[in-house]
mmCIF file of C-alpha atoms in Angstrom:
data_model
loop_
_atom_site.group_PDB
_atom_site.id
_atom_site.type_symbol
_atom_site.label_atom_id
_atom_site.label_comp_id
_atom_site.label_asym_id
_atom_site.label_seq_id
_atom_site.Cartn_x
_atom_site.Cartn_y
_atom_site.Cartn_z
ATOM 1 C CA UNK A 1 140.945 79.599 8.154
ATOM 2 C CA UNK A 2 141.955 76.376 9.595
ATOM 3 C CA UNK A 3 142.631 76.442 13.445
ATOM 4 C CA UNK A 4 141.238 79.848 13.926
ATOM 5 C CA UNK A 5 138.252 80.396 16.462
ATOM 6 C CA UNK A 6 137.033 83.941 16.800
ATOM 7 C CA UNK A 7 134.527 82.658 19.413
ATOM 8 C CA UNK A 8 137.851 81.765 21.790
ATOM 9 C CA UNK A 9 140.311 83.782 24.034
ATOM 10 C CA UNK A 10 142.622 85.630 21.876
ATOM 11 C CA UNK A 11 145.853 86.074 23.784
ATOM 12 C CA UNK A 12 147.672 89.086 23.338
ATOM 13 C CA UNK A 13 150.572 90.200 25.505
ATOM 14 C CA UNK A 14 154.272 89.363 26.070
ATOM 15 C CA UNK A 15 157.662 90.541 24.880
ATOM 16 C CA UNK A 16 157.994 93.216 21.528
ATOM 17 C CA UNK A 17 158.969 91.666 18.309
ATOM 18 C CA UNK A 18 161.190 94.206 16.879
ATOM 19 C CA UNK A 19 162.577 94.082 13.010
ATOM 20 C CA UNK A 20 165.570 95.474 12.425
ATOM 21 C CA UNK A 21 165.659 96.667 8.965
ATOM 22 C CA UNK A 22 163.246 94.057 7.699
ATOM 23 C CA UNK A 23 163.124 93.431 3.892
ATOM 24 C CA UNK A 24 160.500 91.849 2.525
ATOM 25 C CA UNK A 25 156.682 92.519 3.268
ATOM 26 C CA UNK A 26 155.635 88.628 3.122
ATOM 27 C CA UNK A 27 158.200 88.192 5.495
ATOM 28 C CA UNK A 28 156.721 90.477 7.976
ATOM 29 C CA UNK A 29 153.450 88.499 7.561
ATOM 30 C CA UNK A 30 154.843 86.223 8.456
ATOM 31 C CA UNK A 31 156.363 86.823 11.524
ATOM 32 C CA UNK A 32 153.308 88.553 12.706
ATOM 33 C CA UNK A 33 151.327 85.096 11.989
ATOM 34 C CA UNK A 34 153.636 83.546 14.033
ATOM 35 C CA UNK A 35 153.437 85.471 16.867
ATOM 36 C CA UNK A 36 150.149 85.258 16.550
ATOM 37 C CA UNK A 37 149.774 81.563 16.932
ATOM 38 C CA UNK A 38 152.095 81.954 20.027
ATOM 39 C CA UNK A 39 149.965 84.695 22.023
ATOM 40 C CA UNK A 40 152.262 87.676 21.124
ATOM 41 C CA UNK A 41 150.684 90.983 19.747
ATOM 42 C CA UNK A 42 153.122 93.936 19.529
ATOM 43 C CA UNK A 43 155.117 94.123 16.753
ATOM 44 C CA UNK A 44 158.112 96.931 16.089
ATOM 45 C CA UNK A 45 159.624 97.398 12.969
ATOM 46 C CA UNK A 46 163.050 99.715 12.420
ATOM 47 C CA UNK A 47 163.093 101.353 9.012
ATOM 48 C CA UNK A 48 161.469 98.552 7.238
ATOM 49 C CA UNK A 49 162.781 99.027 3.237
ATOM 50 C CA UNK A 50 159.520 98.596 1.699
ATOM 51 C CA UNK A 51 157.623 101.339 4.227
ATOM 52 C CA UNK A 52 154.714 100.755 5.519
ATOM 53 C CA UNK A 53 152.101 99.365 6.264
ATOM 54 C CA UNK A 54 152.525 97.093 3.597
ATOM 55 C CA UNK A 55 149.658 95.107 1.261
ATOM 56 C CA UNK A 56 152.279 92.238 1.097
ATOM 57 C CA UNK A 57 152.506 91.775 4.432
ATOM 58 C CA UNK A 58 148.904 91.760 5.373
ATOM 59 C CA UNK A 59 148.508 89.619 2.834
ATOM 60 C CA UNK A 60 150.530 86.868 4.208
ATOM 61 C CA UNK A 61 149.818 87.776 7.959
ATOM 62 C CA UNK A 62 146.491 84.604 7.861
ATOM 63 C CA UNK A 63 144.556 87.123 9.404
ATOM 64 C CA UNK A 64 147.075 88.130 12.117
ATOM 65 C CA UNK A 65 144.907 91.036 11.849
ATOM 66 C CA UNK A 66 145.597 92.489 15.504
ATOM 67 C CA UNK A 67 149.358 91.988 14.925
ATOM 68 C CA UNK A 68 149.434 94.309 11.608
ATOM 69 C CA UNK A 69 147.164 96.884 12.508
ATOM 70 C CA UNK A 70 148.980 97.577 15.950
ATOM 71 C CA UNK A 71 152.348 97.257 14.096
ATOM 72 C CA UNK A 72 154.814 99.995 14.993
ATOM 73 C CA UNK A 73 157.397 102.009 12.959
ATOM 74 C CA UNK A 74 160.402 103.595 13.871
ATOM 75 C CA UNK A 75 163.396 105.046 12.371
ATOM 76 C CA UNK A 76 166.324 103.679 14.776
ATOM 77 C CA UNK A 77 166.554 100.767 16.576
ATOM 78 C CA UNK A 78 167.290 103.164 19.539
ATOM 79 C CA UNK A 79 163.691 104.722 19.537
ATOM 80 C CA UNK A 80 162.411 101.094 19.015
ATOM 81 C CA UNK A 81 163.826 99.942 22.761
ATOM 82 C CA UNK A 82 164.037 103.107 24.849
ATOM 83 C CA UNK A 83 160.792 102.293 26.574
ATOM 84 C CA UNK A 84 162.088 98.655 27.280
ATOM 85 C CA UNK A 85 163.820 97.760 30.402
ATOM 86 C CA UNK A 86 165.212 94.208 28.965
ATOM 87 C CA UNK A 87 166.310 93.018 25.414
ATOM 88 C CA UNK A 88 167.234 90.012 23.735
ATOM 89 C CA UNK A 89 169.159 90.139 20.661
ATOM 90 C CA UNK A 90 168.858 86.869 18.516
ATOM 91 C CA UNK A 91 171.768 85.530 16.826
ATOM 92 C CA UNK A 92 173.401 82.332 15.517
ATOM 93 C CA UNK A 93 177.069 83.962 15.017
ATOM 94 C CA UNK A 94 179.486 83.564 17.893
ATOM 95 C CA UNK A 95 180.025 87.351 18.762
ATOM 96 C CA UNK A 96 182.960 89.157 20.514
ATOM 97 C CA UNK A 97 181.487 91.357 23.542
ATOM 98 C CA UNK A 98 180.427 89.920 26.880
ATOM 99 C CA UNK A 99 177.224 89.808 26.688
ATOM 100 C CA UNK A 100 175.632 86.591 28.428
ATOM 101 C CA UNK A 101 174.203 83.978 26.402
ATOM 102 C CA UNK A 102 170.848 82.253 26.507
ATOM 103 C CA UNK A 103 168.905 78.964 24.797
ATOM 104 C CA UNK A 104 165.432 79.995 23.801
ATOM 105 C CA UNK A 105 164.100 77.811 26.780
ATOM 106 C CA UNK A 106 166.048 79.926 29.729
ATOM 107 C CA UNK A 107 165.563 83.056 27.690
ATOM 108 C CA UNK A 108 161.481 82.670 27.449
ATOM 109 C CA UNK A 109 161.386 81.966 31.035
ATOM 110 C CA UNK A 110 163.497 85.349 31.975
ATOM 111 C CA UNK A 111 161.534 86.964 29.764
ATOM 112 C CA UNK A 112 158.217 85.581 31.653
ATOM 113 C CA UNK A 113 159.552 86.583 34.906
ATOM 114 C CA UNK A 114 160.161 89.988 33.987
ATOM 115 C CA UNK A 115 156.814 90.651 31.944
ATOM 116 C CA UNK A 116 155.048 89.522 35.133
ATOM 117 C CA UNK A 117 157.299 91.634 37.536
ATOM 118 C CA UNK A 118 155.359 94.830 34.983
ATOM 119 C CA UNK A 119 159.226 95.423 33.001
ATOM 120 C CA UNK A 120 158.912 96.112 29.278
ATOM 121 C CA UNK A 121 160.830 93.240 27.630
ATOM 122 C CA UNK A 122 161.639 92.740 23.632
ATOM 123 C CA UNK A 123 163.629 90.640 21.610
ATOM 124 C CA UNK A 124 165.648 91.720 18.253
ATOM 125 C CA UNK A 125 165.690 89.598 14.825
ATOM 126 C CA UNK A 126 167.924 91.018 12.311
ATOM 127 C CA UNK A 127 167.945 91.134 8.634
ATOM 128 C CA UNK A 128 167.072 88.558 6.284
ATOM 129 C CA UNK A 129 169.941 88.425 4.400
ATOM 130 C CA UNK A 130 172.862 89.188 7.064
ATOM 131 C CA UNK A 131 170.776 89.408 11.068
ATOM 132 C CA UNK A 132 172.207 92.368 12.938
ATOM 133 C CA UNK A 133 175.187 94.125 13.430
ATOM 134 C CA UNK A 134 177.687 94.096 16.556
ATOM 135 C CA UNK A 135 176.855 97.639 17.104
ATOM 136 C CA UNK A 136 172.953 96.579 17.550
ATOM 137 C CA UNK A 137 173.581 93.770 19.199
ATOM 138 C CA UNK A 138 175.717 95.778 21.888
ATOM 139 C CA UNK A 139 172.155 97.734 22.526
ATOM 140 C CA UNK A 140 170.682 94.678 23.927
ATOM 141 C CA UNK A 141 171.124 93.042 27.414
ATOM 142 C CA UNK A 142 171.481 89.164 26.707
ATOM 143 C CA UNK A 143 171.691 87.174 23.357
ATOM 144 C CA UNK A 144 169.690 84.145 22.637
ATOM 145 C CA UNK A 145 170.579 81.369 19.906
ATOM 146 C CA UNK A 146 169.041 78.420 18.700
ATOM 147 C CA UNK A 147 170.553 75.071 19.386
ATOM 148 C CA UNK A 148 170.888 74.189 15.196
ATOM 149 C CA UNK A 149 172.899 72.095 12.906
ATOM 150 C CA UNK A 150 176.081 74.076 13.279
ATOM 151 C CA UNK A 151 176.818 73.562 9.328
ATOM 152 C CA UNK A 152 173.357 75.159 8.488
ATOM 153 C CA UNK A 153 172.515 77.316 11.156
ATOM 154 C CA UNK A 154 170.631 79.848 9.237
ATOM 155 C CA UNK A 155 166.623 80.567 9.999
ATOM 156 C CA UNK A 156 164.466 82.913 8.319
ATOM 157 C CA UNK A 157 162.953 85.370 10.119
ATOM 158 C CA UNK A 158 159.688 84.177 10.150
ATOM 159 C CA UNK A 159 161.263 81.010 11.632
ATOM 160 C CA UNK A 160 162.955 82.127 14.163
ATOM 161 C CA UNK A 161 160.139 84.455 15.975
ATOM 162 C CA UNK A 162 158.044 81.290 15.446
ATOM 163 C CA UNK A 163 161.004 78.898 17.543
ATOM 164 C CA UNK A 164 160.997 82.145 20.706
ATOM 165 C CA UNK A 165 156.854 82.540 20.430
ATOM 166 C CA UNK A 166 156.744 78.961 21.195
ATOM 167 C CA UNK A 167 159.048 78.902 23.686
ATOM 168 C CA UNK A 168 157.563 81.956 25.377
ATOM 169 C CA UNK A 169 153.590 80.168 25.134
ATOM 170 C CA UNK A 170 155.291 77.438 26.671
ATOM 171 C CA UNK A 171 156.984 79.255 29.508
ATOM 172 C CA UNK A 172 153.473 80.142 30.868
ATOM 173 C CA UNK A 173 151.977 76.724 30.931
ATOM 174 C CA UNK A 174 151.614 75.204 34.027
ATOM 175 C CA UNK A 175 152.155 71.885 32.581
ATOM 176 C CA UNK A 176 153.839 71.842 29.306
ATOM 177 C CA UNK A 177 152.592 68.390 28.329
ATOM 178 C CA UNK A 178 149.251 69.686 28.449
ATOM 179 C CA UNK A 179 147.202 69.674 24.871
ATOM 180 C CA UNK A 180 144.582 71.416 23.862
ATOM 181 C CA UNK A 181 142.148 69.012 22.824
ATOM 182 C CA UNK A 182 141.623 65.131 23.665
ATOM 183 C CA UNK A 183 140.733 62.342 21.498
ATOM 184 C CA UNK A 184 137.328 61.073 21.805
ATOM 185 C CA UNK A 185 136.877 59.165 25.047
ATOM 186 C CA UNK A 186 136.183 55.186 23.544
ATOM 187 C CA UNK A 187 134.424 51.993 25.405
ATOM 188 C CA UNK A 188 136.581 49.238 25.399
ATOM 189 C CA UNK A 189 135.334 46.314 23.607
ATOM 190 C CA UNK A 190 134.361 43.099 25.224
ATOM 191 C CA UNK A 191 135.614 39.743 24.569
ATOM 192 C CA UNK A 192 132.476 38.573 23.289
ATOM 193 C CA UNK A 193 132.289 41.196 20.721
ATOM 194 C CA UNK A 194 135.851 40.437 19.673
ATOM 195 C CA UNK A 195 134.674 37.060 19.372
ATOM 196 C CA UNK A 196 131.965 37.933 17.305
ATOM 197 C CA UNK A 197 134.591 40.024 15.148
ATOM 198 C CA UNK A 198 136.472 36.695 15.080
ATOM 199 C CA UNK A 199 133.777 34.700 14.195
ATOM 200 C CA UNK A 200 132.479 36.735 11.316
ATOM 201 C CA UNK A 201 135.630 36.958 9.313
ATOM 202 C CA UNK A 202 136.815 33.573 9.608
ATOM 203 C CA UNK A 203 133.425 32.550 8.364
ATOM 204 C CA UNK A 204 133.393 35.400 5.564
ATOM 205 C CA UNK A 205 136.975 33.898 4.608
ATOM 206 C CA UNK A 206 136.518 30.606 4.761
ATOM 207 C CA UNK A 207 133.647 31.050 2.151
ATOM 208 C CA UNK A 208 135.861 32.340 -0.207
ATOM 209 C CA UNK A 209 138.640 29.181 -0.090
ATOM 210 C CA UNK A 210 140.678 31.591 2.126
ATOM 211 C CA UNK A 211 141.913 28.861 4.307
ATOM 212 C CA UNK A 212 143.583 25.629 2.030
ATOM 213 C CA UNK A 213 145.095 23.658 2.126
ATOM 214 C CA UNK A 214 141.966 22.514 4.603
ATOM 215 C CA UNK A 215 144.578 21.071 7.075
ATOM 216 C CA UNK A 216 146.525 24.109 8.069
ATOM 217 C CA UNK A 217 143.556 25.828 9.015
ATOM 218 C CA UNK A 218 143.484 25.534 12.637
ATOM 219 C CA UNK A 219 147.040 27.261 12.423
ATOM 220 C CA UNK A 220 145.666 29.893 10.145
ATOM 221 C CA UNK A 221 142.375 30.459 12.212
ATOM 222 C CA UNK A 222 145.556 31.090 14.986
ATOM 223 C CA UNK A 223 147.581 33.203 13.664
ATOM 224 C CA UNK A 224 144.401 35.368 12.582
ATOM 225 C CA UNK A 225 142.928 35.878 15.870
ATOM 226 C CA UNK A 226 146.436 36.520 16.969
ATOM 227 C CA UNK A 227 146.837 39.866 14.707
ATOM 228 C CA UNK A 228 143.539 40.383 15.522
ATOM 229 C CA UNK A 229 143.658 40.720 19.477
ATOM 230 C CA UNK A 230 147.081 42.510 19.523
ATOM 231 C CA UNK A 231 145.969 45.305 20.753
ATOM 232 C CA UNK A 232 142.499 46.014 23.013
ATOM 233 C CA UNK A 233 139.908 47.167 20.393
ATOM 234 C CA UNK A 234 137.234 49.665 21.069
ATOM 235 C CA UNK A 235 133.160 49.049 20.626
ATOM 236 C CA UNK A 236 133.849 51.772 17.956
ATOM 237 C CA UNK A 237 136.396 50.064 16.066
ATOM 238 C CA UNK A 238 134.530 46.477 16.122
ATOM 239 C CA UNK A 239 132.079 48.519 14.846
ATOM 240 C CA UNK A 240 133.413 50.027 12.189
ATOM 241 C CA UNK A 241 135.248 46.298 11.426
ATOM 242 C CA UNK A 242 132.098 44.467 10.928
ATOM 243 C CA UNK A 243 131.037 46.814 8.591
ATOM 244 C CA UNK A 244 134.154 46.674 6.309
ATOM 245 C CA UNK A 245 133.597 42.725 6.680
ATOM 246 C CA UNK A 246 129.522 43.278 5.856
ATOM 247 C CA UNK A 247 129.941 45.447 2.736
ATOM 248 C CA UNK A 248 132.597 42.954 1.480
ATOM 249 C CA UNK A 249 130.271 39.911 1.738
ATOM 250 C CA UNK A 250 127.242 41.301 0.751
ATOM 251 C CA UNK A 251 129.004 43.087 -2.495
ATOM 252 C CA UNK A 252 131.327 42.284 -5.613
ATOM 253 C CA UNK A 253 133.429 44.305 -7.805
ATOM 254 C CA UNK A 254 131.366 42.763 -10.182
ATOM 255 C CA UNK A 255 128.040 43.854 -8.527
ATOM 256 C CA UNK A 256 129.506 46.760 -5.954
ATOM 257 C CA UNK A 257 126.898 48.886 -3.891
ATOM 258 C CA UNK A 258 124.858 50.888 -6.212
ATOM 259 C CA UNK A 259 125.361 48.416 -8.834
ATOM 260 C CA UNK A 260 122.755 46.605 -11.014
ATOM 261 C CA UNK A 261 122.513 43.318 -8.946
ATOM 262 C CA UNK A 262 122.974 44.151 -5.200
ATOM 263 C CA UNK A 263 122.747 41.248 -3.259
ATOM 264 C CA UNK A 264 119.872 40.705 -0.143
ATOM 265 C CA UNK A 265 119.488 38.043 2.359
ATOM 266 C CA UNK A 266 116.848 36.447 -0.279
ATOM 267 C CA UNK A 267 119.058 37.048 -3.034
ATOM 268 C CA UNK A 268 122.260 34.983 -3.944
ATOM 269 C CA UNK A 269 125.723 36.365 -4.107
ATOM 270 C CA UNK A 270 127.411 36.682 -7.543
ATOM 271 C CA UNK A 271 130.041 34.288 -7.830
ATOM 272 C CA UNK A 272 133.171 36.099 -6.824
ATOM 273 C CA UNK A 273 135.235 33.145 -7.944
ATOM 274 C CA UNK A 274 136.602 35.359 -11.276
ATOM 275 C CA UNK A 275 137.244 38.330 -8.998
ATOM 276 C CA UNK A 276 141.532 39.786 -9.129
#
């Protein structure tokens, strides 16, 4: 599977996921790939409709293996938190109560504090079709809720354990601009191998009647470098340049690499001169 790296840490800790009531097995998958892919392990399902476990769900998990297989069931919502000291219930109705309300960004980071101060934290999604009830909502201690387009503010399940994972892996980075891999660490070209990037396309064009009428070709020649040396080039790229340049002088689409009739430096070039 893309992205996956048995040979690497596997992160596993964090808040509870709990289902309430969850529907669907490929839904459930789904949510436990997503927590996953965000460091979180321990999932809690309440009277999931399908039972479980579930082929459906392992199915779509992407080998979320540890996440299914430590997967816990319970028949209230009640038994799913009484060993938690702190709960989030997600929502993205306005709700009458006075609960305090969080953004997934303040929420993660309470929810950091208190996993490393040793409290058992979770946070509750709802059903698919309707999210949970005022009554299990009451059960939890603060509400979290997505900052979405208030016309169409509705997020599968999967979705939204994916948006508080993310926040929560972020919440433990010590810099959050941080990425996990670099791209490969270039040379900067020099000017003289610009030059000679210069030098062999203008002389690879100008075979080939690219610059007429003859007079503007000074102002051509200009405006050619000009694209050319935007932007500071790498030895790589000048490589890989003169190579696109190469091929396209030393070959046709008449006589193309692997042709009959590829040209040599003791050979003559087809006439392109029919060439589209």
């Amino acid at each position: 599977m893309a992205g996956t790296n048995s040979e690497r840490q596997l992160l596993a800790e964090g808040p509870a996921i709990i289902l309430v009531e969850p529907q669907m097995g490929e839904n459930i998958g789904m949510v436990a790939r997503a927590m996953a892919n965000f460091g979180l392990a321990e999932l809690r399902l309440v009277n999931p409709r399908d039972g479980w476990p579930n082929e459906k769900a392992q199915a779509t998990a992407s080998k979320a293996d540890h996440v299914i297989a430590a997967t816990k069931v319970y028949d209230t919502l009640e038994q799913a938190i009484a060993d938690l000291n702190f709960v989030y219930a997600t929502t993205a109705r306005e709700r009458d109560g006075f609960k305090p309300v969080r953004s997934p960004v303040v929420a993660a980071e309470t929810l950091r504090s208190r996993f490393r101060a040793g409290e058992g934290t979770g946070i509750l999604f709802g059903r698919e079709r309707w999210g949970l009830t005022n009554e299990e909502v009451a059960l939890a201690d603060e509400i979290v809720t997505f900052p979405v387009n208030p016309a169409f503010a509705s997020l599968n399940i999967a979705q939204a354990v994916l948006l508080m994972s993310y926040e929560w892996m972020k919440s433990g980075m010590e810099d959050i601009g941080a990425v996990p891999f670099q791209a490969m660490e270039q040379k900067p070209s020099t000017k003289e191998q610009l030059f000679g990037l210069f030098d062999q396309l203008e002389e690879a064009l100008d075979a080939r009647g690219y610059f007429h009428p003859a007079g503007k070709k000074p102002k051509m020649v200009d405006n050619l470098r000009a694209v050319l040396s935007r932007r500071a080039f790498t030895e790589q790229e000048i490589s890989v340049l003169r190579g696109v340049i190469s091929s396209l002088d030393r070959f046709s689409r008449k006589s193309p690499r692997g042709g009959r009739f590829p040209t040599s430096a003791k050979e003559t070039p087809p006439d392109d001169s029919d060439d589209a």
